[in-house]
Each structure stands twice: as C-alpha cells, then as structure tokens.
CSV table of C-alpha atoms in Angstrom, one decimal:
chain,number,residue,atom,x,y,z
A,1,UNK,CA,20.0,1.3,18.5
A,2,UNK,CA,17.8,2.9,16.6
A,3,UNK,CA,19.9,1.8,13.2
A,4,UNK,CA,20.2,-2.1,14.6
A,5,UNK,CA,16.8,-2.7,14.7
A,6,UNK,CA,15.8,-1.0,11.1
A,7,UNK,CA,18.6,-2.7,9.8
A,8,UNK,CA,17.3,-5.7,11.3
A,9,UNK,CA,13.9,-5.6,9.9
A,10,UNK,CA,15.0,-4.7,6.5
A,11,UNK,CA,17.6,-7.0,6.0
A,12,UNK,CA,17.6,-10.1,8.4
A,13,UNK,CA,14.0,-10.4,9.5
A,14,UNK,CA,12.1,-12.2,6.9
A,15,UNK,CA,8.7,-10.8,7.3
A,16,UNK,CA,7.2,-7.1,6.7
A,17,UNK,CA,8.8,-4.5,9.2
A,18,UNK,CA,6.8,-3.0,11.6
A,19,UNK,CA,6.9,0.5,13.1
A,20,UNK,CA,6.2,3.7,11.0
A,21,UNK,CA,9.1,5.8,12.7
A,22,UNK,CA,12.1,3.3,10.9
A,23,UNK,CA,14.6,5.2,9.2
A,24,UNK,CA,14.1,3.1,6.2
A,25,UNK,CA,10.6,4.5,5.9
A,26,UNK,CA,11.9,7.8,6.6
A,27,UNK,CA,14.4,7.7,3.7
A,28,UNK,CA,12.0,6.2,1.3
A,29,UNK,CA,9.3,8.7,2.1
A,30,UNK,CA,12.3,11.8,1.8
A,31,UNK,CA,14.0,10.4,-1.4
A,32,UNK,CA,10.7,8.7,-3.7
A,33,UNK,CA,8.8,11.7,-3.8
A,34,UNK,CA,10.9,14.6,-4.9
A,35,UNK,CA,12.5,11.5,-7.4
A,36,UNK,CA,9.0,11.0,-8.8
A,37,UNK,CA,8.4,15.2,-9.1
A,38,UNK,CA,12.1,15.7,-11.4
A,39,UNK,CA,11.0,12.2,-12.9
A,40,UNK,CA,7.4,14.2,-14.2
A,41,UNK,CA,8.1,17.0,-15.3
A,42,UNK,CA,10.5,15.1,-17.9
A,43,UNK,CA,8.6,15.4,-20.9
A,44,UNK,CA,10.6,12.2,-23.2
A,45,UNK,CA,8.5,9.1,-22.1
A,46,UNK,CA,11.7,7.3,-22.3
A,47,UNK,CA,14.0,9.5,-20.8
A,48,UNK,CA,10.9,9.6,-17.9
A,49,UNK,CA,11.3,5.4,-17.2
A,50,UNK,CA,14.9,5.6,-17.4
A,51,UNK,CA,14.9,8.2,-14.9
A,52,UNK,CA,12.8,6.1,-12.6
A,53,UNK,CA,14.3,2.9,-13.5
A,54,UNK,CA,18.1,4.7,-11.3
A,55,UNK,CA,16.0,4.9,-8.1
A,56,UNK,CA,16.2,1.6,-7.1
A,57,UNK,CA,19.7,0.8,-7.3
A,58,UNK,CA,20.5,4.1,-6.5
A,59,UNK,CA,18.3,3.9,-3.1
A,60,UNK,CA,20.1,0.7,-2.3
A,61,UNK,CA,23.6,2.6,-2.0
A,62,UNK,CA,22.4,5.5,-0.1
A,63,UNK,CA,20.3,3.8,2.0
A,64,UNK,CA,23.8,1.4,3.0
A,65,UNK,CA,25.8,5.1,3.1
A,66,UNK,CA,23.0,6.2,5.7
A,67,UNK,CA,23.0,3.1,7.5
A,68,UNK,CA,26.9,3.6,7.5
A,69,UNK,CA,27.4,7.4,8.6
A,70,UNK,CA,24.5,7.1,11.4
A,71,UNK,CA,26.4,4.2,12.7
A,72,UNK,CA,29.7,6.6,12.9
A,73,UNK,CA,28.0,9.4,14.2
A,74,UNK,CA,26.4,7.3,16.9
A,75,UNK,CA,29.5,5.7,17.9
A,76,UNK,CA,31.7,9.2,17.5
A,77,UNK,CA,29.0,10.4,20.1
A,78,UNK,CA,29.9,8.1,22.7
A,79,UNK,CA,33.4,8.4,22.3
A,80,UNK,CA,33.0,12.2,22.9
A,81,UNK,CA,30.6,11.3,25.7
A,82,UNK,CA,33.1,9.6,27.2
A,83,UNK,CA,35.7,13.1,26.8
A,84,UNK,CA,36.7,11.9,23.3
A,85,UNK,CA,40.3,9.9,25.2
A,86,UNK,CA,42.3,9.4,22.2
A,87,UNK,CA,46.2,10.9,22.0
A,88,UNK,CA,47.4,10.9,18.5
A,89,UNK,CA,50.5,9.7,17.1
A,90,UNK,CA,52.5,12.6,18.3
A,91,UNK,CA,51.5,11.9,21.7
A,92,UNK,CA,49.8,15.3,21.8
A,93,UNK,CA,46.3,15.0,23.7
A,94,UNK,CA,42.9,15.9,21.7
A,95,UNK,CA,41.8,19.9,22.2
A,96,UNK,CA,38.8,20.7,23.6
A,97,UNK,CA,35.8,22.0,21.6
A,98,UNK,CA,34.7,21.1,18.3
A,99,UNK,CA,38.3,19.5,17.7
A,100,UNK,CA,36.8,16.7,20.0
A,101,UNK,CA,34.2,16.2,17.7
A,102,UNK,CA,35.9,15.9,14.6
A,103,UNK,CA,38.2,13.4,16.3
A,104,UNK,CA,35.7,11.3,17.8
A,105,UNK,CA,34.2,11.1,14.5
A,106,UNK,CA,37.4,9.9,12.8
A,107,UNK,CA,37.8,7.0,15.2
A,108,UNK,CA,34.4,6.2,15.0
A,109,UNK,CA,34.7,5.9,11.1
A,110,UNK,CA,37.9,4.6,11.1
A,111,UNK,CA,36.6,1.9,13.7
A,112,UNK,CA,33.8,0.7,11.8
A,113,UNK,CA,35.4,0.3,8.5
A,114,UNK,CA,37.8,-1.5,10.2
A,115,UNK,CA,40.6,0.1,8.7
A,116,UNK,CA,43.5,-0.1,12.1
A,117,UNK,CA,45.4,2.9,11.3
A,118,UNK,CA,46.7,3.2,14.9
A,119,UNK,CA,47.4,7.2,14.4
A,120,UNK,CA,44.7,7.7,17.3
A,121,UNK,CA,45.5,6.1,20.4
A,122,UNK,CA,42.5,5.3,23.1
A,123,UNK,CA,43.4,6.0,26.8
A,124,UNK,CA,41.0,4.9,29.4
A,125,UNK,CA,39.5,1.1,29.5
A,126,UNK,CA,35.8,2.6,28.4
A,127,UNK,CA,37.0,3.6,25.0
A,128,UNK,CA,39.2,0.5,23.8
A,129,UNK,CA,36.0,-1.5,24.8
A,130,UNK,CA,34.0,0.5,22.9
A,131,UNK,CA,36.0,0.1,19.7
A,132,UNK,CA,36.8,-3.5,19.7
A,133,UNK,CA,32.1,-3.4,19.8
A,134,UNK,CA,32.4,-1.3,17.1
A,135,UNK,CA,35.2,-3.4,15.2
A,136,UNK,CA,32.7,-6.0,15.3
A,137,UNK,CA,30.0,-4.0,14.5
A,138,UNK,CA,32.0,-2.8,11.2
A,139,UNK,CA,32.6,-6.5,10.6
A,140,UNK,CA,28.7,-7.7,10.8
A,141,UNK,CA,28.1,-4.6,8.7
A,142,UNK,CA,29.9,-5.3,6.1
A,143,UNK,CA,29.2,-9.0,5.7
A,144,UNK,CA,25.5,-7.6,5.8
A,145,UNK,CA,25.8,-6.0,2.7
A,146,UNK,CA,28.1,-9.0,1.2
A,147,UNK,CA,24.9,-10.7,1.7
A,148,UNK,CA,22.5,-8.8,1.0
A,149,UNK,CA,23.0,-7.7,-2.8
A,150,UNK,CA,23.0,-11.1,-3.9
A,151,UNK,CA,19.5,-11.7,-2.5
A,152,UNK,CA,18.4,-8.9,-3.7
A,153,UNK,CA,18.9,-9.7,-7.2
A,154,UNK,CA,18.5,-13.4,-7.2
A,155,UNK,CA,15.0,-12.2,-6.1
A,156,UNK,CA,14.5,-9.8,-8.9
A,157,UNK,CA,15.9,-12.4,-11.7
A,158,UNK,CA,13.4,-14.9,-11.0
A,159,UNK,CA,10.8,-12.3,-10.7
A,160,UNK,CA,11.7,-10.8,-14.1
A,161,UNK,CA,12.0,-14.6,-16.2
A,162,UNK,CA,7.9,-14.9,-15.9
A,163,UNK,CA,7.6,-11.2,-17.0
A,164,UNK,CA,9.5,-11.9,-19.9
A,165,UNK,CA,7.6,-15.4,-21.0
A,166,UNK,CA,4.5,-13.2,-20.5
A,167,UNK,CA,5.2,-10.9,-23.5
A,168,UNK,CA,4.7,-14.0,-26.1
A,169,UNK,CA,1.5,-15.2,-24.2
A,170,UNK,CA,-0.3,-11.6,-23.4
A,171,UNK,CA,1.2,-9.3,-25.7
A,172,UNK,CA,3.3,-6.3,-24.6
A,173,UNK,CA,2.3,-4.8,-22.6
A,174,UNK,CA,0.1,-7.8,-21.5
A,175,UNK,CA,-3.8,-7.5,-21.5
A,176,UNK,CA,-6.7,-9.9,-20.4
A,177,UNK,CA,-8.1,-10.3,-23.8
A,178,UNK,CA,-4.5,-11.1,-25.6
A,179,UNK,CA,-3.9,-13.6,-23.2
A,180,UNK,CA,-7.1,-15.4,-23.7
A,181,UNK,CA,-6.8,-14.5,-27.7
A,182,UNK,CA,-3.8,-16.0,-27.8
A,183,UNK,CA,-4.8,-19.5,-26.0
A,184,UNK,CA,-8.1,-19.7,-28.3
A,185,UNK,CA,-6.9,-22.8,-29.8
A,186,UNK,CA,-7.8,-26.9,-29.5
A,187,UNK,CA,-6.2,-27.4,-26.3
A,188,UNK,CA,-5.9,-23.8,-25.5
A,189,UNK,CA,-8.1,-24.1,-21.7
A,190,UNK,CA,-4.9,-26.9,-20.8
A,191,UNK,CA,-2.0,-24.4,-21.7
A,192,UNK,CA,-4.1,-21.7,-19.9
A,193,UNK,CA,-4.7,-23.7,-16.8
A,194,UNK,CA,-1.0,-24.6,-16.3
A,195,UNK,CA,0.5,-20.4,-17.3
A,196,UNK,CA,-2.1,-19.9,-14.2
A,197,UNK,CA,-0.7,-22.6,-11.9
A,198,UNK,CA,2.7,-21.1,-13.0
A,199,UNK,CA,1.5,-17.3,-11.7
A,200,UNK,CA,-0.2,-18.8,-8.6
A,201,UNK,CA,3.3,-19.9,-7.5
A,202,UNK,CA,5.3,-16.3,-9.3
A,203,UNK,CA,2.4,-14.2,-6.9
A,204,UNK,CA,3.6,-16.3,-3.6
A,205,UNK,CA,7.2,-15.5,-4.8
A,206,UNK,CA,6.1,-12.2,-4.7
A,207,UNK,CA,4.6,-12.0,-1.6
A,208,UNK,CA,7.5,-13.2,0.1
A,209,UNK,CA,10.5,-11.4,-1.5
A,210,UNK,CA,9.0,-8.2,-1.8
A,211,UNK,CA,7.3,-7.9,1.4
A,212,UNK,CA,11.0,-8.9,3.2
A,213,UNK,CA,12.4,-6.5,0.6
A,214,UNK,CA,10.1,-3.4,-0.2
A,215,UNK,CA,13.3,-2.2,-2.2
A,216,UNK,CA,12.6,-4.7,-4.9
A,217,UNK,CA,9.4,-3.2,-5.7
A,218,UNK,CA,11.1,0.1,-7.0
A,219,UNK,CA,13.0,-1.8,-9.3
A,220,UNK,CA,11.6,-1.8,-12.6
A,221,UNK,CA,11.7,-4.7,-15.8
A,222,UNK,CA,14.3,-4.7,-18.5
A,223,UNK,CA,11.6,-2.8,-21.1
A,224,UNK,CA,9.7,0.3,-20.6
A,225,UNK,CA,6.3,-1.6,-21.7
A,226,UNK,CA,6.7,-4.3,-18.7
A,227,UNK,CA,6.6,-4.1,-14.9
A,228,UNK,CA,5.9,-6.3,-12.5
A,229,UNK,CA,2.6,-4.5,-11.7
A,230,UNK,CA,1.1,-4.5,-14.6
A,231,UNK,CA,2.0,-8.2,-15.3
A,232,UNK,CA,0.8,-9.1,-11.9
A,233,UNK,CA,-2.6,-6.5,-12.7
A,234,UNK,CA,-2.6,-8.1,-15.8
A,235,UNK,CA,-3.2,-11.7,-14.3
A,236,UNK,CA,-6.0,-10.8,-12.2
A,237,UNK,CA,-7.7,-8.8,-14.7
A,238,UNK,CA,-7.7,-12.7,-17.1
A,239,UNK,CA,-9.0,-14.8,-13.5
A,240,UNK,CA,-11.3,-12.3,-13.0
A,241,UNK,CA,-12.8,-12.6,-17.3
A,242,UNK,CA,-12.5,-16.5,-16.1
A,243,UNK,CA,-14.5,-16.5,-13.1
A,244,UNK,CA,-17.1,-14.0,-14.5
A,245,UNK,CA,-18.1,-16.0,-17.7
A,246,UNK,CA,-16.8,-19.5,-17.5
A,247,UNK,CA,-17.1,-22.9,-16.2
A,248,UNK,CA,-14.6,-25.3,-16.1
A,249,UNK,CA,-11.1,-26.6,-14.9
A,250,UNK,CA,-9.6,-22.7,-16.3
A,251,UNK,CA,-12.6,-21.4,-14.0
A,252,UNK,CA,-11.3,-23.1,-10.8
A,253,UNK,CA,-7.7,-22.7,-11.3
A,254,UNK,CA,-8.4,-18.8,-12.0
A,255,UNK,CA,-9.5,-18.3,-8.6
A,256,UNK,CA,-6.7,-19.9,-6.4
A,257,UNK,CA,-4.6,-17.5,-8.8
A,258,UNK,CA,-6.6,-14.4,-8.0
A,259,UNK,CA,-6.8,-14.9,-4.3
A,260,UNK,CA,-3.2,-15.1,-4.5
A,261,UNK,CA,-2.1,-12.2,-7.2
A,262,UNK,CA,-4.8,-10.1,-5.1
A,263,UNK,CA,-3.4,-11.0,-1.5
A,264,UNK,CA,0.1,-9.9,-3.0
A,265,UNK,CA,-1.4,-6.8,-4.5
A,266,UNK,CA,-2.9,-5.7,-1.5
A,267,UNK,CA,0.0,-6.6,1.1
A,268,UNK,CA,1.9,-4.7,-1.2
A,269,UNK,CA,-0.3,-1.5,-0.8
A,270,UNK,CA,-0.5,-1.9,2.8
A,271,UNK,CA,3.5,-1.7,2.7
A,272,UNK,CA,3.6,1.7,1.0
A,273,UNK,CA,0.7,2.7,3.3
A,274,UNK,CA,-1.3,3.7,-0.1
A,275,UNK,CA,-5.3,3.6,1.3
A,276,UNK,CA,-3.8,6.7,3.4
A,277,UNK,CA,-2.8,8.8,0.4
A,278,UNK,CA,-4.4,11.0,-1.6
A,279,UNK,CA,-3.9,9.2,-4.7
A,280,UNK,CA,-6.4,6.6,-3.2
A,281,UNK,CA,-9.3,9.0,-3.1
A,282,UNK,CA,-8.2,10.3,-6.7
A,283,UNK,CA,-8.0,6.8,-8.4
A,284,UNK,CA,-10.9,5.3,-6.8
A,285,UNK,CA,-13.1,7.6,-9.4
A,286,UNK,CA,-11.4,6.7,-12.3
A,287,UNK,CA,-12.9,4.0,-14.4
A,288,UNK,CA,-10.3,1.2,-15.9
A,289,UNK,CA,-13.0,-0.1,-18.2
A,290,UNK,CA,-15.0,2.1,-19.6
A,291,UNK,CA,-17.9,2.3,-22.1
A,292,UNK,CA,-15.6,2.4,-25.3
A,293,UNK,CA,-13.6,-0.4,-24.4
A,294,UNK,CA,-16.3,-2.6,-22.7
A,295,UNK,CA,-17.5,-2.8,-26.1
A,296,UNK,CA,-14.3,-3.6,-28.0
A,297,UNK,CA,-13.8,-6.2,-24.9
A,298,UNK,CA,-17.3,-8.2,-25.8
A,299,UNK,CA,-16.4,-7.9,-29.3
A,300,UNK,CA,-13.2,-10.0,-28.7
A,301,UNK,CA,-14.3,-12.4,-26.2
A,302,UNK,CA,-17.6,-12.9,-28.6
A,303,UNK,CA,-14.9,-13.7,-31.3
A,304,UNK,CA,-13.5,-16.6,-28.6
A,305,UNK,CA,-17.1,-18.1,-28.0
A,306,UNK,CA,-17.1,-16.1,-24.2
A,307,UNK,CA,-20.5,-14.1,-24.3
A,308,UNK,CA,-19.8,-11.3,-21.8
A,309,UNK,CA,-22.5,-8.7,-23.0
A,310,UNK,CA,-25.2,-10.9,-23.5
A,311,UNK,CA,-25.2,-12.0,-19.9
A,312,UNK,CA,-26.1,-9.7,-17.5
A,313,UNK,CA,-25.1,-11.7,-14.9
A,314,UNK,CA,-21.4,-12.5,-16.0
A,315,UNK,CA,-21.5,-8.5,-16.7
A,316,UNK,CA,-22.3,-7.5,-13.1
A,317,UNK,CA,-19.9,-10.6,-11.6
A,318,UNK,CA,-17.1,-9.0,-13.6
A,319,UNK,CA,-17.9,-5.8,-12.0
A,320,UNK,CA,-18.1,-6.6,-8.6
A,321,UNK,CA,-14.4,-9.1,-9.0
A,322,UNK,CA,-12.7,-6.0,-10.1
A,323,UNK,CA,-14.0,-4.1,-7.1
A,324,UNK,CA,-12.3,-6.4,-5.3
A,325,UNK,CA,-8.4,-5.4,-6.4
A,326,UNK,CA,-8.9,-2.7,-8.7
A,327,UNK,CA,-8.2,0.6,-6.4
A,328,UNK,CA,-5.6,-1.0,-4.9
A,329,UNK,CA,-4.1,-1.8,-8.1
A,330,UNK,CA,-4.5,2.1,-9.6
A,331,UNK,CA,-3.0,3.4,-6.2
A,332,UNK,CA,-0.1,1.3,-6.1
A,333,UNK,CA,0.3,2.4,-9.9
A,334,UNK,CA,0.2,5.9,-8.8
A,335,UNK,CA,2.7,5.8,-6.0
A,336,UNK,CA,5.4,3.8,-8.0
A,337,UNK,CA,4.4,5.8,-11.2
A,338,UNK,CA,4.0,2.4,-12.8
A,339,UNK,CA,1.1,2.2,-15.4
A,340,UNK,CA,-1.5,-0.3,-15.5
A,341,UNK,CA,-2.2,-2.2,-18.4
A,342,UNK,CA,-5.4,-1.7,-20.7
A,343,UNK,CA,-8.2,-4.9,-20.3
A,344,UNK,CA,-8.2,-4.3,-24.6
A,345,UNK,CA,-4.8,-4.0,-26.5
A,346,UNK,CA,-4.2,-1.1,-28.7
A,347,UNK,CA,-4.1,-2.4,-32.5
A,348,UNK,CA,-0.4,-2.4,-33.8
A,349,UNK,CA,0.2,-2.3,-37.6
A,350,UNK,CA,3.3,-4.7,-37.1
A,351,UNK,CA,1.9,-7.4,-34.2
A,352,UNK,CA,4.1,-10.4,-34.8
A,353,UNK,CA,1.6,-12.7,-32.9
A,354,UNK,CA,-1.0,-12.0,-35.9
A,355,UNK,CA,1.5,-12.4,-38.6
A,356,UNK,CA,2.8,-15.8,-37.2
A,357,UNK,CA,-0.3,-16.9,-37.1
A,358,UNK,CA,-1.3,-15.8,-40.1
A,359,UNK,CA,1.9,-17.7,-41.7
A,360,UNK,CA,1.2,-20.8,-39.5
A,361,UNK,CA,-2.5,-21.1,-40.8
A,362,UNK,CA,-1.0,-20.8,-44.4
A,363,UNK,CA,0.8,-23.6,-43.8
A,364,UNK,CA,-1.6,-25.8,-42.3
A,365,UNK,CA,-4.1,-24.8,-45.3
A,366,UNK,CA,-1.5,-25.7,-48.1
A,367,UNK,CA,-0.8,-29.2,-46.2
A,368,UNK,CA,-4.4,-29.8,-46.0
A,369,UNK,CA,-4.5,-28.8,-49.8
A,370,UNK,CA,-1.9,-30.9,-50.9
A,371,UNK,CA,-3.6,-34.4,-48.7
A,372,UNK,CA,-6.5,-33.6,-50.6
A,373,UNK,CA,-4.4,-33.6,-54.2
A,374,UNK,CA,-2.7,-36.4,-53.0
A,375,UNK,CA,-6.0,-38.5,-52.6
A,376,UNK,CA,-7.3,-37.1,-56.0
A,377,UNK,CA,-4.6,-38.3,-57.5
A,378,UNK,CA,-5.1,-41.9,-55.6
C-alpha cells in the first residue's frame, strides 16, 4: 500500500506530496547526501558538476527499480502468506523453508512484469486471484513509467529554453546589473518590461512542474555556468534593483515577477524541508552583497542613471527586499550544491556583449559620419 500511495503522489497527483514518511523522501534523503559528499571532495570543478549533473537521471531509474522490487517483495509476501501454493512444471510441490521464499518471489516478479512463463503453477483460488491483481498491477506500472518520462522532460525542455535566451540578456552566469547593463538603451525599460512578463509566466511554470515533480529540480542546465536557481535568483535579485530605485511601468511589472519567482523559491525550499537544516543557520550569516561589491554595484547602476548610493532610502528598501528571499535562496543553493549568482559580474577579457557593442557603435558613428559628408558635400 505503502508503494501505491507514494507512487501516487509522485507521479499522478498533481500537487506537492504530503507525508514525511514516503519512500520517495526516504530515497532522496539516503541517495542525495552521500552523492553530494563523493561529488565534494572531487577537486576538478568540472568533473564536480558533471558528477552532480548523473543524479538526476540516475535517481529517476533507481527510484522506478525501488518502486519495482518493493512491489515484488510485497506481493511474494502474500503469496508465501498464503503457503506459497505454486507446483512447478514438473508437477513437484514447493519445499518448505526458505525455498518458499525464493519461489514466492519468482512468481511475484514474474507476475508483475507480466512475463507468463507458466513454469509455476498456482493451486488454491486465493493465489490465481492474487496474480491476475498483480498482472494488472504490472500493467498500470509499466504504462506509469511510459508516461512519466515524457513529462518529465517536456517539463525540463521548456524550463531550460528561457535559461538559455537568458545568457544573451544577463550574461553568463546571469547578474542583476548585466541584465539592466545590457537593456540601457532608447527603448531599453520596453524590452525589460516584456523579458519580466516572460519570467512571471517561466516562475509559474516552475511552480507547477517542479512542485508535482521534485525530481526535476535535481536536474541541472546544459552548461556548468547556468542552473535554473541561479537564473530564477538571478531575476529577483533585477525586480528587487527595480523596486528599490525606480518608478515606472519596469517598477510595477518587477513586482508581480518577484512575488512570483519568490513564491516559487520558497515552495521550493519548503519541499526539500531546507528552514530545518543546518545549512539554514549557516547561510543566513553570510552576506551576498557585501561592502566591495556594493560599491562596484553603485558604480554600474550610476553609469545607467540609477542612483543607488546616493539614496539612503532606495539603499535600505534594497536591503529589506532581499531579506525577503535571500536565505531561502543560499539554502536551497546549499542543499542542491547549486551556486548562486554574484549581484556584479566578474570582468572577462573576451565578453562578446562589449565587443558587439563596441562594433555596433562603430557602425552607427561611421554612418552618422558619412550623412554629415554627404550634406557637406550638398
């Protein structure tokens, strides 16, 4: 019973499971942790992610193969409550002892794959009942999984399209201030307004595929500098610059996003059960934005006409917005050993985004240039 209702919950019930005694809680808690210890002491960064990045496919199997052999094992232990009734082929009756056990195994498992190979013969009206419920069973079972994988992934394609298009509007890995850098133009507010209608809609995405399917949340993007969380911590940190310092249509539209990236966040959390570990104690003490980079953060945003440091008052609203998600944010980070991104960028020698501009405001300079001969030589 016990095996119905997790899988129930985790696959059919489209809501978050309840119930910390589920087997899929169980397994997660059992397999994540010692995964996460091998995955840390790896000291090639690379080798670290790939390493993590095997778990959530890898989880999906053995958590189908558990669902699977406790399934066999339960049925097996009716059949032998029943006095494991099976002849075999040879017409010889089962022996007593642990020879009962091993057969009632192999008809269970034989059952519930529905594989029919008639070598074990049921004798009593109890038992043939039983296996045409676990025929069935098998059936459901498989069809389950048919199912399931394909829902599974649909969900993590559509989660992983936004991610990408982030990496050309935020920089990789994404960061408040490159986002807002990199809409600074005539008509930049516009573009902005519509990428945040577009993550208002990705967060609710996210609420409702990864809550149904925690799994999902294990699986990591395509390239080591992107994840989900960072993207989605990425987004609240740029709604929470916009409601702290500016007025406007960006303003209004950055707080339906937040309240929606930060009920995701936090629903998330609560999954995982992450305000009970020890990593949210740890993480609540350290600072995301510090001294050193509050500075290089006014220095940018002064650049973009947003005066952060000069206002005390957008200074403290900043603060208290980023009380609002922030530990939740570093906790979750902890527990999926996924890293958060930085509110400042790094400086790259080679950023693309710099050079392309760079070549694009060549060329508008030489065709502003060459008007200007043109109506000399008028």
């Amino acid at each position: 019973m016990a095996v119905f209702v997790d899988a129930f919950q985790t696959i059919i019930l489209p809501r978050r499971a309840t119930g910390r005694f589920r087997i899929t809680r169980f397994f997660f808690i059992t397999t994540w942790h010692p995964w996460t210890v091998i995955g840390g002491r790896m000291k090639n960064a690379r080798a670290r992610e790939q390493f993590y990045s095997a778990y959530g496919p890898l989880s999906l199997i053995l958590l189908l193969l558990l669902w699977a052999l406790l399934l066999i094992v339960g049925f097996g232990m009716f059949y032998f409550a029943l006095g494991t009734p099976f002849t075999d082929v040879m017409g010889v009756q089962t022996a007593a002892g642990l020879s009962k056990v091993r057969t009632a195994l192999y008809v269970s498992g034989t059952t519930l794959f529905t594989l029919g190979l008639g070598d074990v013969v049921p004798h009593s009206m109890a038992a043939r009942t039983l296996i045409i419920c676990e025929s069935g069973v098998g059936l459901g079972f498989v069809a389950l999984v048919i199912g399931y994988l394909p829902v599974l992934y649909q969900a993590f394609s559509r989660r992983e399209v936004n991610i990408a298009l982030l990496d050309a509007r935020a920089g990789s890995p994404p960061t408040a201030t490159e986002l807002l850098r990199r809409h600074g133009f005539e008509g930049g507010d516009v573009a902005l307004t519509e990428l945040l209608v577009e993550w208002e809609k990705w967060a609710a995405e996210i609420l409702e595929s990864h809550i149904s399917y925690p799994i999902l949340c294990f699986y990591r993007s395509q390239h080591d500098s992107q994840s989900w969380l960072s993207a989605l911590v990425a987004i609240l940190d740029t709604c929470s610059l916009l409601i702290s310092v500016l007025e406007g249509p960006a303003s209004r539209q950055a707080q339906l996003t937040f309240v929606m990236a930060r009920h995701a966040l936090i629903d998330l959390g609560n999954v995982f059960h992450v305000q009970e570990q020890r990593a949210w104690t740890i993480q609540s003490a350290v600072d995301r934005l510090p001294e050193s980079d509050f500075g290089r953060l006014c220095e940018v945003l002064g650049d973009m006409g947003l005066r952060l440091c000069g206002d005390q008052a957008s200074a403290d609203r900043l603060r208290t917005v980023r009380e609002l998600y922030e530990q939740h944010a570093k906790a979750l980070s902890q527990y999926l050993r996924m890293p958060l991104p930085a509110w400042v960028p790094a400086k790259k020698e080679k950023d693309q985004w710099t050079l392309l501009t760079k070549l694009r405001t060549e060329a508008e300079a030489g065709r502003v240039a060459s008007l200007l001969r043109n109506e000399r030589g008028h």
